[in-house]
């Protein structure tokens, strides 16, 4: 073979029709990310200013606002409430991450054991339906159960000879209730992801295991769970990346912003909303900035740990 016919790694590929088609397909997503992910990053500067609204519009308001440096961050971390807020945000999310992996995987394995396809589809649909309900609807359902005057729970208590209770003033009840509502609403969505993974497993592996005399539990232990590992790790890393975020609807709308529940339902997202509502935009921007930076750091740390243990399962 002559030297000029030997392909080299430095040979530049010419732009062809496939590149044009792929670029056009990627263009809408690229524009979306520029408009809604990169341009809004300019607003980070608000966290370092004493933002005041002027008649000249948003950009002029930012320019004319007084520069305050790290004062917003100092004030935020100087109050005792921020530690309660961080405790709630991290505590709930750690619990949600654990339950958000264990319960959907267990539900997936149990549904996989059902022989009737129609019954399995019925269970999947029933567990997936709550995901489509907004937290506004869910909060109305919770109110119908826990309302002091007309709530179903209080009516049952009165009929049994007891006294009606102010459920929206009992702080010790709500950590369990919020955990239940989160699992109830999100279980079906996570389960669908794992079901798609199980559906892609080669059935010949199970047939060979049956021939070798493996029980159902051994099939799950040595076939299903190992082949689900990469998806479970990916879901874990994504969940860890949002450990400083919380579902605003769950922690604000469901408890109906009850002041009696402040110490158990206030998270960073609720704090940002209340700062915006109070007109302290700089404080809200500072809290959101801390969320973003902390979330980026945690997802990189989680990915680094996973890459060190199992490089094939790391996302980055």
Tab-separated table of C-alpha atoms in Angstrom:
chain	number	residue	atom	x	y	z
A	1	UNK	CA	0.000	0.000	0.000
A	2	UNK	CA	1.427	3.365	-0.975
A	3	UNK	CA	1.994	5.987	1.651
A	4	UNK	CA	-0.501	8.448	0.199
A	5	UNK	CA	-3.334	5.909	0.471
A	6	UNK	CA	-2.851	5.321	4.202
A	7	UNK	CA	-5.543	7.214	6.160
A	8	UNK	CA	-4.229	9.424	8.950
A	9	UNK	CA	-5.891	10.677	12.138
A	10	UNK	CA	-5.324	14.273	11.020
A	11	UNK	CA	-7.339	13.896	7.833
A	12	UNK	CA	-10.080	16.510	8.075
A	13	UNK	CA	-13.537	15.348	7.142
A	14	UNK	CA	-15.391	17.680	4.823
A	15	UNK	CA	-18.765	19.113	5.810
A	16	UNK	CA	-21.431	16.970	4.215
A	17	UNK	CA	-25.206	16.789	4.030
A	18	UNK	CA	-25.506	14.704	7.219
A	19	UNK	CA	-23.699	17.400	9.195
A	20	UNK	CA	-26.123	20.011	7.878
A	21	UNK	CA	-29.170	17.946	8.784
A	22	UNK	CA	-27.867	17.187	12.285
A	23	UNK	CA	-27.024	20.858	12.841
A	24	UNK	CA	-30.535	21.912	11.819
A	25	UNK	CA	-32.003	19.339	14.193
A	26	UNK	CA	-29.833	20.638	17.025
A	27	UNK	CA	-30.540	24.315	16.281
A	28	UNK	CA	-33.892	24.634	18.180
A	29	UNK	CA	-32.362	23.053	21.302
A	30	UNK	CA	-29.304	25.300	21.026
A	31	UNK	CA	-31.472	28.416	20.743
A	32	UNK	CA	-33.576	27.260	23.705
A	33	UNK	CA	-30.484	26.816	25.903
A	34	UNK	CA	-29.090	30.200	24.876
A	35	UNK	CA	-32.355	32.024	25.637
A	36	UNK	CA	-33.374	30.223	28.821
A	37	UNK	CA	-30.100	28.912	30.315
A	38	UNK	CA	-27.212	31.180	29.332
A	39	UNK	CA	-28.741	34.659	28.923
A	40	UNK	CA	-30.496	34.522	32.345
A	41	UNK	CA	-27.069	33.963	33.945
A	42	UNK	CA	-26.553	37.713	33.509
A	43	UNK	CA	-28.999	38.123	36.393
A	44	UNK	CA	-26.402	36.692	38.816
A	45	UNK	CA	-25.165	40.251	39.267
A	46	UNK	CA	-28.364	41.043	41.196
A	47	UNK	CA	-27.049	38.926	44.094
A	48	UNK	CA	-24.244	41.478	44.555
A	49	UNK	CA	-26.437	44.582	44.334
A	50	UNK	CA	-29.104	46.298	46.379
A	51	UNK	CA	-31.607	45.923	43.583
A	52	UNK	CA	-34.227	48.653	43.173
A	53	UNK	CA	-36.724	48.973	40.344
A	54	UNK	CA	-36.444	52.104	38.189
A	55	UNK	CA	-38.594	53.457	35.392
A	56	UNK	CA	-35.999	52.603	32.768
A	57	UNK	CA	-36.667	48.870	32.729
A	58	UNK	CA	-34.887	45.767	33.986
A	59	UNK	CA	-31.416	46.408	32.535
A	60	UNK	CA	-31.330	50.022	33.681
A	61	UNK	CA	-32.551	48.959	37.133
A	62	UNK	CA	-29.596	46.593	37.464
A	63	UNK	CA	-27.132	49.240	36.290
A	64	UNK	CA	-28.484	51.957	38.603
A	65	UNK	CA	-28.802	49.717	41.673
A	66	UNK	CA	-26.177	50.254	44.361
A	67	UNK	CA	-23.334	47.739	44.466
A	68	UNK	CA	-23.303	46.023	47.878
A	69	UNK	CA	-20.756	43.247	47.345
A	70	UNK	CA	-21.306	40.284	49.671
A	71	UNK	CA	-23.762	42.057	51.988
A	72	UNK	CA	-26.713	39.944	50.790
A	73	UNK	CA	-24.810	36.738	51.522
A	74	UNK	CA	-23.615	38.002	54.918
A	75	UNK	CA	-27.148	38.906	55.931
A	76	UNK	CA	-28.520	35.586	54.708
A	77	UNK	CA	-25.971	33.482	56.609
A	78	UNK	CA	-26.022	35.840	59.593
A	79	UNK	CA	-29.610	34.966	60.476
A	80	UNK	CA	-30.454	31.835	62.436
A	81	UNK	CA	-33.237	30.936	60.032
A	82	UNK	CA	-30.844	29.975	57.222
A	83	UNK	CA	-29.592	26.982	59.192
A	84	UNK	CA	-33.158	25.774	59.753
A	85	UNK	CA	-33.810	26.240	56.033
A	86	UNK	CA	-30.658	24.326	55.035
A	87	UNK	CA	-31.481	21.570	57.529
A	88	UNK	CA	-34.941	21.167	56.029
A	89	UNK	CA	-33.712	21.302	52.435
A	90	UNK	CA	-30.905	18.788	52.894
A	91	UNK	CA	-32.756	16.548	55.352
A	92	UNK	CA	-35.846	16.126	53.184
A	93	UNK	CA	-33.812	15.669	50.000
A	94	UNK	CA	-31.553	12.997	51.499
A	95	UNK	CA	-34.654	11.102	52.590
A	96	UNK	CA	-36.304	11.637	49.196
A	97	UNK	CA	-33.204	10.391	47.358
A	98	UNK	CA	-33.106	7.177	49.400
A	99	UNK	CA	-36.835	6.503	49.077
A	100	UNK	CA	-36.811	7.681	45.448
A	101	UNK	CA	-34.428	4.853	44.563
A	102	UNK	CA	-35.437	2.028	46.891
A	103	UNK	CA	-39.218	2.202	46.455
A	104	UNK	CA	-39.377	2.578	42.629
A	105	UNK	CA	-36.842	-0.240	42.163
A	106	UNK	CA	-38.820	-2.475	44.542
A	107	UNK	CA	-42.088	-1.603	42.760
A	108	UNK	CA	-40.475	-2.340	39.386
A	109	UNK	CA	-39.298	-5.750	40.540
A	110	UNK	CA	-42.702	-6.618	41.975
A	111	UNK	CA	-44.562	-5.573	38.823
A	112	UNK	CA	-42.080	-7.588	36.784
A	113	UNK	CA	-43.158	-10.684	38.705
A	114	UNK	CA	-46.806	-10.327	37.636
A	115	UNK	CA	-47.840	-12.841	34.987
A	116	UNK	CA	-50.900	-10.931	33.778
A	117	UNK	CA	-49.898	-8.128	31.420
A	118	UNK	CA	-53.224	-6.333	31.802
A	119	UNK	CA	-52.924	-6.368	35.576
A	120	UNK	CA	-49.352	-5.044	35.347
A	121	UNK	CA	-50.494	-2.228	33.029
A	122	UNK	CA	-53.324	-1.371	35.423
A	123	UNK	CA	-50.894	-1.079	38.339
A	124	UNK	CA	-48.483	1.017	36.284
A	125	UNK	CA	-51.240	3.410	35.229
A	126	UNK	CA	-52.626	3.735	38.768
A	127	UNK	CA	-49.172	4.524	40.183
A	128	UNK	CA	-48.270	6.917	37.354
A	129	UNK	CA	-51.484	8.990	37.428
A	130	UNK	CA	-50.621	11.113	40.538
A	131	UNK	CA	-47.581	12.485	38.691
A	132	UNK	CA	-49.903	14.413	36.337
A	133	UNK	CA	-51.695	16.189	39.193
A	134	UNK	CA	-50.467	19.684	39.983
A	135	UNK	CA	-49.621	20.560	43.559
A	136	UNK	CA	-52.545	23.000	43.526
A	137	UNK	CA	-54.926	20.085	43.041
A	138	UNK	CA	-53.055	17.960	45.575
A	139	UNK	CA	-53.152	20.768	48.160
A	140	UNK	CA	-56.930	21.001	47.691
A	141	UNK	CA	-57.230	17.243	48.278
A	142	UNK	CA	-55.107	17.492	51.439
A	143	UNK	CA	-57.266	20.395	52.634
A	144	UNK	CA	-60.386	18.299	52.068
A	145	UNK	CA	-58.940	15.711	54.467
A	146	UNK	CA	-57.303	17.968	57.077
A	147	UNK	CA	-59.540	21.039	57.211
A	148	UNK	CA	-60.632	21.896	60.754
A	149	UNK	CA	-64.314	22.528	59.962
A	150	UNK	CA	-65.158	20.225	57.049
A	151	UNK	CA	-62.167	17.913	56.810
A	152	UNK	CA	-62.854	14.216	56.428
A	153	UNK	CA	-60.357	13.279	59.155
A	154	UNK	CA	-61.924	15.601	61.724
A	155	UNK	CA	-65.395	14.367	60.841
A	156	UNK	CA	-64.264	10.807	61.544
A	157	UNK	CA	-62.654	11.931	64.814
A	158	UNK	CA	-65.852	13.683	65.926
A	159	UNK	CA	-67.999	10.703	64.959
A	160	UNK	CA	-65.763	8.517	67.126
A	161	UNK	CA	-66.283	10.850	70.087
A	162	UNK	CA	-63.062	12.858	69.825
A	163	UNK	CA	-62.279	16.563	69.426
A	164	UNK	CA	-61.432	18.102	66.034
A	165	UNK	CA	-57.745	18.889	65.580
A	166	UNK	CA	-55.892	21.805	63.984
A	167	UNK	CA	-53.801	19.650	61.664
A	168	UNK	CA	-52.171	22.666	60.010
A	169	UNK	CA	-50.723	23.666	63.384
A	170	UNK	CA	-49.193	20.284	64.292
A	171	UNK	CA	-45.582	20.549	63.151
A	172	UNK	CA	-44.680	17.011	64.241
A	173	UNK	CA	-47.142	15.533	61.712
A	174	UNK	CA	-45.909	17.263	58.573
A	175	UNK	CA	-42.474	15.680	57.958
A	176	UNK	CA	-44.222	12.310	57.602
A	177	UNK	CA	-47.057	13.777	55.525
A	178	UNK	CA	-44.707	15.631	53.157
A	179	UNK	CA	-42.588	12.504	52.712
A	180	UNK	CA	-45.689	10.450	51.923
A	181	UNK	CA	-46.966	13.038	49.409
A	182	UNK	CA	-43.580	13.174	47.656
A	183	UNK	CA	-43.381	9.389	47.341
A	184	UNK	CA	-47.038	9.087	46.291
A	185	UNK	CA	-46.675	11.668	43.521
A	186	UNK	CA	-43.233	10.728	42.187
A	187	UNK	CA	-43.150	6.951	42.543
A	188	UNK	CA	-44.837	6.216	39.223
A	189	UNK	CA	-42.538	8.468	37.175
A	190	UNK	CA	-39.340	6.937	38.561
A	191	UNK	CA	-40.788	3.458	38.185
A	192	UNK	CA	-41.414	3.996	34.456
A	193	UNK	CA	-37.705	4.740	33.950
A	194	UNK	CA	-36.726	1.477	35.638
A	195	UNK	CA	-39.438	-0.485	33.826
A	196	UNK	CA	-38.013	0.701	30.503
A	197	UNK	CA	-34.615	-0.606	31.606
A	198	UNK	CA	-36.033	-3.986	32.625
A	199	UNK	CA	-37.913	-4.258	29.324
A	200	UNK	CA	-34.601	-3.935	27.462
A	201	UNK	CA	-32.944	-6.869	29.232
A	202	UNK	CA	-32.325	-9.874	26.991
A	203	UNK	CA	-34.923	-12.530	27.926
A	204	UNK	CA	-32.516	-15.314	27.011
A	205	UNK	CA	-30.601	-14.519	30.217
A	206	UNK	CA	-33.656	-15.433	32.285
A	207	UNK	CA	-34.287	-18.555	30.205
A	208	UNK	CA	-30.717	-19.732	30.787
A	209	UNK	CA	-31.084	-18.986	34.520
A	210	UNK	CA	-34.292	-21.048	34.695
A	211	UNK	CA	-32.554	-23.970	32.977
A	212	UNK	CA	-29.764	-23.727	35.564
A	213	UNK	CA	-32.365	-23.898	38.332
A	214	UNK	CA	-32.152	-20.263	39.511
A	215	UNK	CA	-35.108	-19.074	41.579
A	216	UNK	CA	-36.933	-15.805	40.926
A	217	UNK	CA	-35.018	-14.081	43.728
A	218	UNK	CA	-31.674	-15.220	42.289
A	219	UNK	CA	-32.725	-14.004	38.851
A	220	UNK	CA	-33.428	-10.563	40.310
A	221	UNK	CA	-30.197	-10.558	42.329
A	222	UNK	CA	-27.823	-11.739	39.604
A	223	UNK	CA	-29.530	-10.501	36.409
A	224	UNK	CA	-32.088	-7.732	36.909
A	225	UNK	CA	-30.388	-5.604	39.563
A	226	UNK	CA	-26.869	-5.731	38.028
A	227	UNK	CA	-28.252	-4.690	34.629
A	228	UNK	CA	-30.236	-1.878	36.279
A	229	UNK	CA	-27.149	-0.591	38.097
A	230	UNK	CA	-26.101	2.015	35.539
A	231	UNK	CA	-29.587	3.567	35.401
A	232	UNK	CA	-29.889	3.551	39.210
A	233	UNK	CA	-26.530	5.337	39.500
A	234	UNK	CA	-27.519	7.873	36.841
A	235	UNK	CA	-30.773	8.646	38.687
A	236	UNK	CA	-28.805	8.934	41.933
A	237	UNK	CA	-26.327	11.434	40.480
A	238	UNK	CA	-29.132	13.535	38.994
A	239	UNK	CA	-30.980	13.522	42.327
A	240	UNK	CA	-27.835	14.533	44.232
A	241	UNK	CA	-27.371	17.434	41.816
A	242	UNK	CA	-30.680	18.878	43.054
A	243	UNK	CA	-30.106	18.221	46.739
A	244	UNK	CA	-30.195	21.967	47.472
A	245	UNK	CA	-33.456	22.387	45.569
A	246	UNK	CA	-36.933	21.453	46.709
A	247	UNK	CA	-40.376	21.134	45.174
A	248	UNK	CA	-41.958	24.534	45.795
A	249	UNK	CA	-45.500	23.197	45.438
A	250	UNK	CA	-44.915	20.461	48.007
A	251	UNK	CA	-43.430	22.728	50.669
A	252	UNK	CA	-45.487	25.883	50.089
A	253	UNK	CA	-48.848	25.009	48.568
A	254	UNK	CA	-49.614	21.765	50.410
A	255	UNK	CA	-49.019	23.254	53.911
A	256	UNK	CA	-50.857	26.407	52.701
A	257	UNK	CA	-48.034	28.656	53.984
A	258	UNK	CA	-48.973	27.997	57.600
A	259	UNK	CA	-46.830	30.056	59.985
A	260	UNK	CA	-47.142	27.320	62.612
A	261	UNK	CA	-45.257	24.951	60.301
A	262	UNK	CA	-42.403	27.344	59.474
A	263	UNK	CA	-39.642	25.283	61.099
A	264	UNK	CA	-40.546	22.040	59.289
A	265	UNK	CA	-41.666	23.175	55.818
A	266	UNK	CA	-39.450	26.156	54.927
A	267	UNK	CA	-36.807	25.251	52.339
A	268	UNK	CA	-34.512	27.321	50.131
A	269	UNK	CA	-37.086	27.574	47.338
A	270	UNK	CA	-39.756	28.786	49.750
A	271	UNK	CA	-37.230	31.265	51.189
A	272	UNK	CA	-36.448	32.633	47.698
A	273	UNK	CA	-40.161	33.096	46.994
A	274	UNK	CA	-40.760	34.918	50.279
A	275	UNK	CA	-37.781	37.204	49.670
A	276	UNK	CA	-39.151	38.068	46.224
A	277	UNK	CA	-42.596	38.640	47.693
A	278	UNK	CA	-41.101	40.971	50.319
A	279	UNK	CA	-39.329	42.965	47.596
A	280	UNK	CA	-35.786	41.987	48.629
A	281	UNK	CA	-34.741	40.790	45.198
A	282	UNK	CA	-31.033	40.852	46.034
A	283	UNK	CA	-31.548	38.443	48.928
A	284	UNK	CA	-33.547	36.094	46.704
A	285	UNK	CA	-30.855	36.203	44.024
A	286	UNK	CA	-28.159	35.479	46.617
A	287	UNK	CA	-30.042	32.416	47.883
A	288	UNK	CA	-30.594	31.179	44.311
A	289	UNK	CA	-26.888	31.722	43.547
A	290	UNK	CA	-25.900	29.625	46.574
A	291	UNK	CA	-28.306	26.911	45.394
A	292	UNK	CA	-26.770	26.790	41.924
A	293	UNK	CA	-23.152	26.723	43.076
A	294	UNK	CA	-23.797	24.144	45.819
A	295	UNK	CA	-25.784	21.958	43.407
A	296	UNK	CA	-22.987	22.058	40.816
A	297	UNK	CA	-20.400	21.118	43.437
A	298	UNK	CA	-22.434	18.227	44.828
A	299	UNK	CA	-23.129	16.699	41.413
A	300	UNK	CA	-19.424	16.883	40.521
A	301	UNK	CA	-18.464	15.283	43.838
A	302	UNK	CA	-21.059	12.519	43.424
A	303	UNK	CA	-19.901	11.840	39.871
A	304	UNK	CA	-16.232	11.766	40.984
A	305	UNK	CA	-17.038	9.228	43.720
A	306	UNK	CA	-18.972	7.041	41.269
A	307	UNK	CA	-16.175	7.321	38.667
A	308	UNK	CA	-13.627	6.196	41.250
A	309	UNK	CA	-15.742	3.178	42.270
A	310	UNK	CA	-17.188	2.243	38.872
A	311	UNK	CA	-15.842	4.323	35.928
A	312	UNK	CA	-18.353	2.853	33.466
A	313	UNK	CA	-21.316	4.183	35.482
A	314	UNK	CA	-20.136	7.813	35.761
A	315	UNK	CA	-22.027	10.461	33.807
A	316	UNK	CA	-19.045	12.768	33.221
